[in-house]
Amino acid sequence: MFLPTTKKEVEALGWDYIDVILFTGDAYIDHPSFGAAVVGRLLQAEGLRVAIVPQPNWRDDLRDFTKLGAPRLFFGVTAGAMDSMVNHYTANLRLRSNDAYTAGGKAGFRPDRAVTVYTRILKRLFPRVPVVIGGIEASLRRVTHYDYWTDELHPSILIDSGADLLAYGMGERTIPEIARIVRGGSFNMKRLRRLRQVAFTADKEYVEKIEDKIMLRSFEECVADNSAFAANFVEEETQSNLMNPTATLVERTGERYVVVNPAHTPLTTLELDRSFALPYQRAPHPRYNGRGDIPAWEMIKHSVNIHRGCFGGCSFCTISAHQGKFISSRSEKSILDEVRLITKMPSFKGSLSDIGAPSANMYRCGGRDVEICAKCRRPSCLHPKMCRNLDNDHTPLLNLYAKIRDIKGVKKAFIGSGIRYDLFDGGEYLETVVTHHTSGRLKVAPEHTEEHILNLMRKPSFAMFEKLNADFRDICRRHNLNYQLIPYFISSHPGCTENDMRALSGKVLGKLNFTLEQVQDLTPTPMTLSSVMFFTGMNPYTGERLYVARSQDDKRRQKAYFFNREAAQEHRPTVKSSKRGAEGHRPTTEKHHPTVKSASRRRKR
């Protein structure tokens, strides 16, 4: 059965109360790829009665927020599988006309900053009921962060929303722990504050009693001094990438303190298997019948996620901050059981759309000596070069692929996720992927061609992509395959000038003769190195000053090099590569009058 979404559905179950009511910005799809469904099933597995309110109307009389009454224990709030601002706006700050997580792909069914909007409404309507927030939007805003859409620093989402507790990262351990504490009927904050992987606000007296803590620069200090914000990020990223962090992060905002407890150690295979084995209906709720397809569901319904986490450490990516750097892999049995379930779906015609993960080929990769990993503070296991302790053996993954191909009903098993080509050296893995698991288009992400930009992105040398391209073409020639290699590229990354984009265009469109499709203008998202560099105009690890293409005109000119090199070259670069530190750099100190809510850093345009 689906989790109930209406009063009628609750009554049909014979319930006279609900323990937890979840609010989500997505349509309700009961599947392990959608966070609200996962949280609901985890709570249900702990014996709680859970209901879910998908995409509540926040514009009318707010009946969606009151129709189920008050829960016995708490409200849970998430923006959904995507950050609501990324969901709504392009990198050029234009409103998107569709929403992949809504029936019919229609836009307008969730507000900007959904977590804050939903939480404030619930706090106003039910002031005595605790609110727990989570998901990607809340997780990456747990401390002071740069908000690209207002071009200013914002305090922790705990301050803005008024939520009682924030569960950051993946919830397989945290959510059951919360459930076990509160299911007796008391939202015991004293006990909840002892949990790992949660954040909350506290007073000075509480903070003074924390023994192992790292005091971050305050929100007000970050607003007044870019270097303070940059220093905070280094601490935050370092702690989020530790195998077993022990320090608590504390950040003052006004008279309150945001306390971020250390994250859990990586999930075990057994824990991850249990999560994927919960009784999902593996379908959208029937309430969406006749309202059109949900694009996100259509994309993933015949796909399988094989692991969590990513140790690539790309500067613009939020995966390690949310899922962690260390890989948690599912067992072969868990994955194969899910494949068999998919083959029984009426819509399945024999093709798995993706055997993937954040990076498709990190399955069961990790440190040979775990003790070395436990001491490691690197943000990436692959940059600036692959860690000597990393076991990147692809044999377990190749064996898994073979077993999936042998399952009755599977005609094709494609890899739709991007692969890390700096994790293998051609050979058997690439040949297997190209000959057995490519639909005709293999996706990879070189991101740029110029070495100084790639270093800022924490990406490998472009020479590795050129070698991959040659190996790919050789395999296709030997097997008589007319396949395409599809590279992803990014423009307007901090440090990148028009001269750098001209060089990229010459190498990719000219020398290699690619026609580009998978390209994007950088969107600086909270809690990434790229967003910190974009806002401050400096590398927080080195202090190096960087050129940043900030205006929408500058960003559009850079992106133009992807598609029409001749036309793009009509634009003269305004800043030469040798002067990357000159234009676009923010001063390290300014006078401000910060408030607790937010502090504007708008530029004159």
Coordinates of C-alpha atoms in Angstrom, one line a residue, residues 28 38 71 101 112 123 125 132 228 247 288 294 305 318 348 382 441 450 486 527 550 557 560 574 577 581 584:
Y28 CA 4.6 11.3 -4.4
V38 CA 12.5 6.6 1.7
P71 CA 0.7 14.6 13.9
Y101 CA 9.0 16.0 -10.6
D112 CA 10.9 29.0 -4.2
K123 CA 5.0 26.7 12.5
L125 CA -0.5 26.9 12.0
V132 CA 12.2 18.2 11.2
A228 CA 36.0 34.3 7.0
A247 CA 34.1 17.4 16.0
Y288 CA -1.8 11.2 -10.6
I294 CA 6.0 12.4 -14.3
N305 CA 21.1 2.5 -8.2
T318 CA 27.3 18.5 -3.9
F348 CA 9.3 -3.1 -19.0
L382 CA 41.3 11.1 -7.7
R441 CA 25.9 7.3 -26.6
E450 CA 42.5 24.0 -19.9
I486 CA 29.0 12.4 -25.4
M527 CA 28.1 24.2 -0.1
R550 CA 29.6 37.3 -13.0
R557 CA 29.4 35.0 -24.2
A560 CA 28.4 30.7 -26.9
T574 CA 37.3 41.6 -21.7
S577 CA 43.9 34.9 -18.9
G581 CA 42.9 37.9 -10.4
G584 CA 35.5 40.0 -10.8

